CSV table of C-alpha atoms in Angstrom, one decimal:
chain,number,residue,atom,x,y,z
I,7,UNK,CA,-8.2,30.2,11.3
I,8,UNK,CA,-8.9,26.5,11.0
I,9,UNK,CA,-5.9,24.3,11.0
I,10,UNK,CA,-5.8,20.9,9.3
I,11,UNK,CA,-2.9,18.7,10.2
I,12,UNK,CA,-2.2,15.6,8.0
I,13,UNK,CA,0.0,13.1,9.8
I,14,UNK,CA,2.0,11.2,7.2
I,15,UNK,CA,3.4,12.3,3.8
I,16,UNK,CA,3.1,9.0,1.9
I,17,UNK,CA,0.6,8.3,-0.9
I,18,UNK,CA,-2.5,8.9,1.2
I,19,UNK,CA,-1.3,11.9,3.1
I,20,UNK,CA,0.0,13.7,0.0
I,21,UNK,CA,-3.1,13.1,-2.1
I,22,UNK,CA,-5.6,14.2,0.6
I,23,UNK,CA,-3.5,17.3,1.5
I,24,UNK,CA,-3.3,18.3,-2.1
I,25,UNK,CA,-7.0,17.7,-2.7
I,26,UNK,CA,-8.0,19.9,0.3
I,27,UNK,CA,-5.7,22.6,-0.9
I,28,UNK,CA,-7.3,22.5,-4.4
I,29,UNK,CA,-10.8,22.6,-2.8
I,30,UNK,CA,-10.3,25.6,-0.6
I,31,UNK,CA,-7.6,27.9,-2.1
I,32,UNK,CA,-9.5,31.1,-1.2
I,33,UNK,CA,-9.7,30.1,2.5
I,34,UNK,CA,-6.0,29.3,2.6
I,35,UNK,CA,-5.0,32.5,0.8
I,36,UNK,CA,-7.2,34.6,3.1
I,37,UNK,CA,-5.7,33.0,6.2
I,38,UNK,CA,-9.0,31.4,7.1
I,39,UNK,CA,-7.5,27.8,6.8
I,40,UNK,CA,-4.1,26.2,7.0
I,41,UNK,CA,-3.0,22.7,5.9
I,42,UNK,CA,0.1,21.2,7.5
I,43,UNK,CA,1.7,17.9,6.5
I,44,UNK,CA,4.0,16.4,9.1
I,45,UNK,CA,6.4,13.5,8.4
I,46,UNK,CA,9.8,12.5,9.6
I,47,UNK,CA,11.0,12.0,6.0
I,48,UNK,CA,10.9,14.5,3.1
I,49,UNK,CA,11.4,11.7,0.6
I,50,UNK,CA,8.4,10.3,-1.1
I,51,UNK,CA,8.5,6.8,-2.5
I,52,UNK,CA,5.9,5.3,-4.9
I,53,UNK,CA,5.8,1.9,-3.3
I,54,UNK,CA,3.5,0.1,-5.8
I,55,UNK,CA,6.3,0.5,-8.4
I,56,UNK,CA,8.7,-1.6,-6.3
I,57,UNK,CA,7.0,-4.8,-7.5
I,58,UNK,CA,8.2,-4.1,-11.0
I,59,UNK,CA,11.8,-3.5,-10.1
I,60,UNK,CA,12.9,-7.1,-9.8
I,61,UNK,CA,11.8,-7.8,-13.4
I,62,UNK,CA,13.6,-4.7,-14.9
I,63,UNK,CA,10.3,-3.2,-15.9
I,64,UNK,CA,10.7,-0.2,-13.5
I,65,UNK,CA,13.8,2.0,-13.0
I,66,UNK,CA,14.0,2.3,-9.2
I,67,UNK,CA,15.4,5.9,-9.5
I,68,UNK,CA,12.0,6.9,-10.8
I,69,UNK,CA,10.2,5.8,-7.7
I,70,UNK,CA,11.6,8.5,-5.4
I,71,UNK,CA,10.8,12.2,-5.4
I,72,UNK,CA,11.0,15.1,-2.9
I,73,UNK,CA,7.8,15.6,-0.9
I,74,UNK,CA,8.0,19.4,-1.1
I,75,UNK,CA,7.9,19.2,-4.9
I,76,UNK,CA,4.7,17.1,-4.8
I,77,UNK,CA,2.8,19.3,-2.4
I,78,UNK,CA,0.7,22.3,-3.4
I,79,UNK,CA,2.7,25.5,-2.6
I,80,UNK,CA,0.0,26.5,-0.2
I,81,UNK,CA,0.6,23.5,2.1
I,82,UNK,CA,3.1,23.7,4.9
I,83,UNK,CA,5.5,20.8,5.3
I,84,UNK,CA,7.3,19.8,8.5
I,85,UNK,CA,9.9,17.1,8.4
I,86,UNK,CA,12.9,15.8,10.4
I,87,UNK,CA,12.4,16.1,14.1
I,88,UNK,CA,9.8,18.9,13.5
I,89,UNK,CA,7.7,16.4,11.5
I,90,UNK,CA,8.3,13.2,13.4
I,91,UNK,CA,5.1,12.7,15.3
I,92,UNK,CA,5.6,11.0,18.7
I,93,UNK,CA,2.1,11.3,20.1
I,94,UNK,CA,-1.4,11.8,18.7
I,95,UNK,CA,-3.8,13.2,21.3
I,96,UNK,CA,-7.4,13.4,20.0
I,97,UNK,CA,-8.8,14.3,23.4
I,98,UNK,CA,-6.8,17.5,23.4
I,99,UNK,CA,-6.9,18.1,19.6
I,100,UNK,CA,-3.1,18.0,19.3
I,101,UNK,CA,-0.1,16.1,18.0
I,102,UNK,CA,3.4,16.2,19.5
I,103,UNK,CA,6.6,16.1,17.4
I,104,UNK,CA,10.1,14.8,18.3
I,105,UNK,CA,11.3,18.4,18.9
I,106,UNK,CA,8.9,18.6,21.8
I,107,UNK,CA,6.4,21.0,20.2
I,108,UNK,CA,2.7,20.4,20.6
I,109,UNK,CA,0.7,21.3,17.5
I,110,UNK,CA,-3.0,22.0,17.9
I,111,UNK,CA,-5.5,21.3,15.2
I,112,UNK,CA,-9.1,21.8,14.3
I,113,UNK,CA,-9.1,18.8,12.0
I,114,UNK,CA,-6.7,15.9,11.9
I,115,UNK,CA,-6.1,13.4,9.1
I,116,UNK,CA,-4.2,10.3,10.1
I,117,UNK,CA,-2.3,8.9,7.2
I,118,UNK,CA,0.5,7.0,9.0
I,119,UNK,CA,0.2,3.9,6.7
I,120,UNK,CA,1.3,0.3,7.3
I,121,UNK,CA,4.7,-0.9,8.3
I,122,UNK,CA,6.7,-4.1,8.0
I,123,UNK,CA,7.3,-6.2,11.0
I,124,UNK,CA,10.0,-8.6,9.8
I,125,UNK,CA,10.7,-9.6,13.4
I,126,UNK,CA,7.4,-11.4,13.9
I,127,UNK,CA,8.6,-14.4,11.9
I,128,UNK,CA,12.1,-15.6,13.0
I,129,UNK,CA,14.5,-15.7,10.1
I,130,UNK,CA,12.2,-13.9,7.6
I,131,UNK,CA,14.4,-10.8,7.1
I,132,UNK,CA,17.5,-12.9,6.7
I,133,UNK,CA,16.1,-15.4,4.2
I,134,UNK,CA,13.2,-13.7,2.3
I,135,UNK,CA,13.3,-11.0,-0.4
I,136,UNK,CA,10.4,-8.6,-0.3
I,137,UNK,CA,9.5,-5.9,-2.9
I,138,UNK,CA,7.5,-4.3,-0.1
I,139,UNK,CA,11.0,-3.0,1.0
I,140,UNK,CA,12.9,-0.8,-1.5
I,141,UNK,CA,16.4,-2.2,-0.8
I,142,UNK,CA,15.1,-5.8,-0.8
I,143,UNK,CA,13.4,-5.2,-4.2
I,144,UNK,CA,16.9,-4.3,-5.6
I,145,UNK,CA,18.5,-7.4,-4.0
I,146,UNK,CA,15.7,-9.6,-5.5
I,147,UNK,CA,16.5,-8.2,-8.9
I,148,UNK,CA,20.1,-9.3,-8.5
I,149,UNK,CA,19.1,-12.7,-7.3
I,150,UNK,CA,16.7,-13.3,-10.2
I,151,UNK,CA,19.3,-12.2,-12.7
I,152,UNK,CA,21.6,-15.0,-11.4
I,153,UNK,CA,18.9,-17.6,-11.0
I,154,UNK,CA,19.2,-20.6,-13.3
I,155,UNK,CA,16.6,-23.0,-11.9
I,156,UNK,CA,15.3,-24.5,-8.7
I,157,UNK,CA,12.4,-23.8,-6.3
I,158,UNK,CA,11.0,-20.3,-5.8
I,159,UNK,CA,8.4,-19.7,-3.0
I,160,UNK,CA,6.1,-16.8,-2.9
I,161,UNK,CA,4.8,-16.3,0.7
I,162,UNK,CA,2.2,-14.1,2.3
I,163,UNK,CA,3.0,-14.1,6.0
I,164,UNK,CA,-0.1,-12.5,7.5
I,165,UNK,CA,-3.3,-10.6,6.5
I,166,UNK,CA,-3.9,-7.7,6.0
I,167,UNK,CA,-1.0,-6.2,4.1
I,168,UNK,CA,-0.6,-3.3,1.6
I,169,UNK,CA,-1.2,-3.9,-2.1
I,170,UNK,CA,-3.2,-7.2,-1.7
I,171,UNK,CA,-2.9,-8.2,-5.4
I,172,UNK,CA,0.8,-7.8,-5.5
I,173,UNK,CA,1.8,-11.4,-4.4
I,174,UNK,CA,-0.3,-12.8,-7.3
I,175,UNK,CA,1.3,-10.2,-9.7
I,176,UNK,CA,4.8,-11.1,-8.6
I,177,UNK,CA,4.1,-14.8,-9.1
I,178,UNK,CA,2.7,-14.4,-12.6
I,179,UNK,CA,5.4,-11.9,-13.7
I,180,UNK,CA,8.0,-14.4,-12.4
I,181,UNK,CA,6.4,-17.2,-14.3
I,182,UNK,CA,6.5,-15.1,-17.5
I,183,UNK,CA,10.1,-14.0,-17.0
I,184,UNK,CA,11.3,-17.6,-16.5
I,185,UNK,CA,9.5,-18.8,-19.6
I,186,UNK,CA,11.1,-16.0,-21.6
I,187,UNK,CA,14.5,-17.1,-20.3
I,188,UNK,CA,13.8,-20.7,-21.1
I,189,UNK,CA,14.2,-22.0,-17.5
I,190,UNK,CA,10.6,-22.3,-16.5
I,191,UNK,CA,10.7,-26.1,-16.9
I,192,UNK,CA,13.7,-26.1,-14.5
I,193,UNK,CA,11.8,-24.2,-11.9
I,194,UNK,CA,9.0,-25.0,-9.4
I,195,UNK,CA,7.0,-22.0,-8.3
I,196,UNK,CA,5.1,-22.4,-5.0
I,197,UNK,CA,2.5,-19.9,-3.8
I,198,UNK,CA,1.7,-20.0,-0.1
I,199,UNK,CA,-1.2,-18.1,1.5
I,200,UNK,CA,-2.4,-17.9,5.2
I,201,UNK,CA,-6.0,-18.7,4.4
I,202,UNK,CA,-7.5,-21.1,1.8
I,203,UNK,CA,-7.0,-20.0,-1.8
I,204,UNK,CA,-4.7,-17.3,-3.1
I,205,UNK,CA,-6.7,-14.1,-2.5
I,206,UNK,CA,-9.2,-12.9,0.0
I,207,UNK,CA,-12.2,-12.1,-2.3
I,208,UNK,CA,-13.8,-15.2,-3.7
I,209,UNK,CA,-14.8,-13.9,-7.1
I,210,UNK,CA,-11.3,-12.8,-7.8
I,211,UNK,CA,-9.8,-15.8,-6.1
I,212,UNK,CA,-11.7,-18.2,-8.3
I,213,UNK,CA,-10.5,-16.5,-11.5
I,214,UNK,CA,-6.9,-16.2,-10.4
I,215,UNK,CA,-6.6,-19.8,-9.2
I,216,UNK,CA,-7.5,-20.9,-12.8
I,217,UNK,CA,-4.7,-18.8,-14.2
I,218,UNK,CA,-2.2,-20.3,-11.6
I,219,UNK,CA,-3.3,-23.8,-12.5
I,220,UNK,CA,-2.9,-23.1,-16.2
I,221,UNK,CA,0.7,-21.9,-15.5
I,222,UNK,CA,1.6,-24.9,-13.4
I,223,UNK,CA,2.0,-22.9,-10.2
I,224,UNK,CA,1.7,-25.0,-7.0
I,225,UNK,CA,-0.6,-23.6,-4.3
I,226,UNK,CA,-0.1,-24.4,-0.7
I,227,UNK,CA,-2.8,-22.9,1.5
I,228,UNK,CA,-3.6,-22.4,4.3
I,229,UNK,CA,0.1,-21.8,5.1
I,230,UNK,CA,0.9,-19.7,8.2
I,231,UNK,CA,4.6,-19.2,8.3
I,232,UNK,CA,6.2,-19.6,11.7
I,233,UNK,CA,9.9,-19.8,10.9
I,234,UNK,CA,12.4,-19.5,8.0
I,235,UNK,CA,15.7,-21.2,8.2
I,236,UNK,CA,18.1,-19.0,6.2
I,237,UNK,CA,21.0,-21.5,6.4
I,238,UNK,CA,19.0,-24.5,5.2
I,239,UNK,CA,16.5,-22.5,3.2
I,240,UNK,CA,13.5,-24.1,4.7
I,241,UNK,CA,10.2,-22.3,5.4
I,242,UNK,CA,7.9,-23.9,8.1
I,243,UNK,CA,4.3,-23.3,8.8
I,244,UNK,CA,1.9,-23.6,11.7
I,245,UNK,CA,0.1,-26.3,9.7
I,246,UNK,CA,3.2,-28.5,9.8
I,247,UNK,CA,4.4,-28.0,6.2
I,248,UNK,CA,8.1,-27.6,5.5
I,249,UNK,CA,9.1,-26.1,2.1
I,250,UNK,CA,12.7,-26.1,0.9
I,251,UNK,CA,13.5,-23.2,-1.5
I,252,UNK,CA,16.3,-21.7,-3.5
I,253,UNK,CA,14.7,-18.2,-3.5
I,254,UNK,CA,12.0,-17.0,-1.1
I,255,UNK,CA,9.9,-13.9,-2.0
I,256,UNK,CA,7.5,-12.7,0.6
I,257,UNK,CA,5.2,-10.2,2.3
I,258,UNK,CA,6.4,-9.6,5.9
I,259,UNK,CA,3.7,-9.1,8.5
I,260,UNK,CA,2.2,-5.6,8.6
I,261,UNK,CA,1.0,-3.4,11.4
I,262,UNK,CA,0.0,0.2,11.7
I,263,UNK,CA,2.5,2.8,12.7
I,264,UNK,CA,4.2,2.6,16.1
I,265,UNK,CA,2.9,6.1,17.1
I,266,UNK,CA,-0.6,4.7,16.9
I,267,UNK,CA,0.2,2.2,19.5
I,268,UNK,CA,2.2,4.6,21.6
I,269,UNK,CA,-0.7,7.0,21.5
I,270,UNK,CA,-3.2,4.3,22.6
I,271,UNK,CA,-5.6,5.0,19.7
I,272,UNK,CA,-5.4,1.8,17.7
I,273,UNK,CA,-6.3,-1.9,18.0
I,274,UNK,CA,-3.7,-4.6,18.9
I,275,UNK,CA,-2.2,-4.4,15.4
I,276,UNK,CA,-2.1,-0.5,15.5
I,277,UNK,CA,-4.9,-0.1,13.0
I,278,UNK,CA,-7.1,2.9,13.9
I,279,UNK,CA,-10.9,2.2,14.5
I,280,UNK,CA,-12.6,4.0,11.7
I,281,UNK,CA,-16.2,4.4,10.5
I,282,UNK,CA,-16.2,2.8,7.1
I,283,UNK,CA,-18.6,5.3,5.5
I,284,UNK,CA,-17.6,8.7,7.1
I,285,UNK,CA,-13.9,7.7,7.5
I,286,UNK,CA,-13.9,9.5,10.9
I,287,UNK,CA,-12.0,8.0,13.7
I,288,UNK,CA,-14.6,6.4,16.0
I,289,UNK,CA,-15.6,8.7,18.9
I,290,UNK,CA,-13.7,11.7,17.4
I,291,UNK,CA,-15.7,13.7,14.9
I,292,UNK,CA,-12.8,16.0,13.9
I,293,UNK,CA,-10.4,13.2,13.2
I,294,UNK,CA,-10.3,11.4,9.8
I,295,UNK,CA,-8.4,8.3,8.9
I,296,UNK,CA,-7.2,7.4,5.4
I,297,UNK,CA,-5.5,4.6,3.5
I,298,UNK,CA,-3.7,1.7,5.2
I,299,UNK,CA,-4.1,3.3,8.6
I,300,UNK,CA,-7.8,2.3,9.0
I,301,UNK,CA,-9.2,-0.9,10.3
I,302,UNK,CA,-12.0,-0.9,7.7
I,303,UNK,CA,-12.5,-4.2,5.7
I,304,UNK,CA,-11.2,-2.9,2.4
I,305,UNK,CA,-7.9,-3.3,0.4
I,306,UNK,CA,-4.9,-1.4,1.8
I,307,UNK,CA,-4.0,0.1,-1.6
I,308,UNK,CA,-3.0,3.4,-3.1
I,309,UNK,CA,-6.3,3.6,-5.1
I,310,UNK,CA,-8.2,3.1,-1.9
I,311,UNK,CA,-6.6,6.2,-0.4
I,312,UNK,CA,-7.3,8.1,-3.6
I,313,UNK,CA,-11.0,7.3,-3.5
I,314,UNK,CA,-11.1,8.1,0.2
I,315,UNK,CA,-9.4,11.4,-0.3
I,316,UNK,CA,-12.4,12.8,-2.2
I,317,UNK,CA,-14.6,12.0,0.8
I,318,UNK,CA,-12.3,13.5,3.4
I,319,UNK,CA,-11.4,16.6,1.4
I,320,UNK,CA,-15.0,17.3,0.7
I,321,UNK,CA,-16.2,16.9,4.2
I,322,UNK,CA,-13.3,18.8,5.8
I,323,UNK,CA,-13.8,21.7,3.3
I,324,UNK,CA,-17.6,21.7,3.8
I,325,UNK,CA,-17.2,21.8,7.6
I,326,UNK,CA,-14.8,24.7,7.4
I,327,UNK,CA,-17.2,26.5,5.2
I,328,UNK,CA,-20.1,25.6,7.5
I,329,UNK,CA,-22.4,24.4,4.8
I,330,UNK,CA,-23.1,21.0,6.3
I,331,UNK,CA,-22.7,19.0,3.1
I,332,UNK,CA,-21.4,15.5,3.7
I,333,UNK,CA,-20.2,12.7,1.4
I,334,UNK,CA,-20.0,9.0,2.2
I,335,UNK,CA,-17.3,6.5,1.2
I,336,UNK,CA,-18.8,3.5,-0.6
I,337,UNK,CA,-15.7,1.3,-0.4
I,338,UNK,CA,-14.5,1.9,-3.9
I,339,UNK,CA,-11.2,0.3,-4.9
I,340,UNK,CA,-9.5,-0.2,-8.3
I,341,UNK,CA,-6.4,-2.3,-8.8
I,342,UNK,CA,-4.6,-3.5,-11.9
I,343,UNK,CA,-3.2,-7.1,-11.6
I,344,UNK,CA,-0.2,-7.9,-13.8
I,345,UNK,CA,-0.6,-11.4,-15.2
I,346,UNK,CA,2.8,-11.4,-17.0
I,347,UNK,CA,5.3,-9.0,-18.3
I,348,UNK,CA,3.0,-7.7,-21.1
I,349,UNK,CA,-0.5,-8.6,-19.8
I,350,UNK,CA,-2.8,-7.6,-16.9
I,351,UNK,CA,-6.3,-7.6,-15.7
I,352,UNK,CA,-8.0,-5.5,-13.0
I,353,UNK,CA,-10.5,-5.4,-10.2
I,354,UNK,CA,-13.0,-2.6,-9.6
I,355,UNK,CA,-15.3,-3.0,-6.6
I,356,UNK,CA,-16.9,-1.5,-3.5
I,357,UNK,CA,-18.8,-2.6,-0.4
I,358,UNK,CA,-21.8,-3.7,-2.3
I,359,UNK,CA,-20.3,-5.1,-5.6
I,360,UNK,CA,-17.6,-7.7,-5.5
I,361,UNK,CA,-15.0,-7.7,-8.3
I,362,UNK,CA,-14.8,-10.0,-11.3
I,363,UNK,CA,-11.5,-9.6,-13.2
I,364,UNK,CA,-11.9,-9.4,-17.0
I,365,UNK,CA,-9.7,-11.6,-19.3
I,366,UNK,CA,-6.0,-10.5,-19.2
I,367,UNK,CA,-4.8,-8.3,-22.1
I,368,UNK,CA,-2.0,-6.0,-23.2
I,369,UNK,CA,-4.4,-3.1,-22.9
I,370,UNK,CA,-4.7,-3.5,-19.2
I,371,UNK,CA,-0.9,-3.9,-18.9
I,372,UNK,CA,-0.5,-0.6,-20.7
I,373,UNK,CA,-3.0,0.9,-18.4
I,374,UNK,CA,-1.1,-0.3,-15.4
I,375,UNK,CA,2.2,1.2,-16.6
I,376,UNK,CA,0.5,4.5,-17.5
I,377,UNK,CA,-1.2,4.7,-14.1
I,378,UNK,CA,2.2,4.3,-12.5
I,379,UNK,CA,3.8,7.1,-14.7
I,380,UNK,CA,0.9,9.5,-14.1
I,381,UNK,CA,1.0,9.1,-10.4
I,382,UNK,CA,3.5,11.9,-10.0
I,383,UNK,CA,1.8,14.5,-12.2
I,384,UNK,CA,-1.9,13.5,-11.8
I,385,UNK,CA,-2.7,11.3,-8.8
I,386,UNK,CA,-0.3,12.6,-6.1
I,387,UNK,CA,-1.2,16.1,-7.0
I,388,UNK,CA,-5.0,15.4,-6.9
I,389,UNK,CA,-5.4,16.9,-10.4
I,390,UNK,CA,-8.5,14.8,-11.0
């Protein structure tokens, strides 16, 4: 029997596990293959929806489901100490869990995601609201409900981070919300970014900067935050800038999972070295890496993991069947970008073709909301 272990039950791990189960049901039912998902938590959170919570567009209760309910019934789930991975050992084709058990595998998919490192910027956690954290998104909603005017700063602490378009979305939804409440003229919105511009891809950056300028949003970049004074509400940068704020919204620094560093299989930020076409961990042909976990130069986004899942599921299934067929990842990504509370655009690109966002419209906003709703019944379950 061939055992496939998926480390991580988030968006990437859930989609790829379900896609593999759909592709080789006969092998699983005959006992020729087994798929096991291991994760400390049995709670599944749809993190992209957190960006809509502060604006009362998304009910936070709808963002959490039980992982077991999302997984195909043929997939085994280990959680708690039995699912908390403390060591990944590619040399010995095994993973060790917190209960001390070593689990051997024939194929491994690492889907451990990206994680917030608030501590890397002194004062950040105390002073900055972040929709990248579920509880902080709820607190930001309360703060915005009580806001009556002043200065709001949107800060991106470090690149890369998950959901790269979200800081721009938050800024433009904020702008729209304040206009609807009649207090936009009483508010200065400042967007800070660690490299020149507001987004890392030039074709998208150029389009979005024009929208920011039309909305009167001040851009300060490059701005590499070094310290946030929660008492005085001042954000300082490596470049010597000091920005005083009434509300600070931000993206904390991100790294790969701690277990990646503990296992000695990642780079200095715990991203796993990955071949950008095969999605195999470098130097380990039976280990695949998906989603935020990789070090490949592509967006850390849910849609990225979805596209990657087709490649990994196909290649693992074909190797188990011994037919030698291989698929290659072309870098495909698709992301909606909210440009207000009833309008959006999108970017669709790959390694060879850069994105050019179309004009914002209500149709794309509707598409974004529908994509979020269909996540539970279509995307997560790998129906298409």
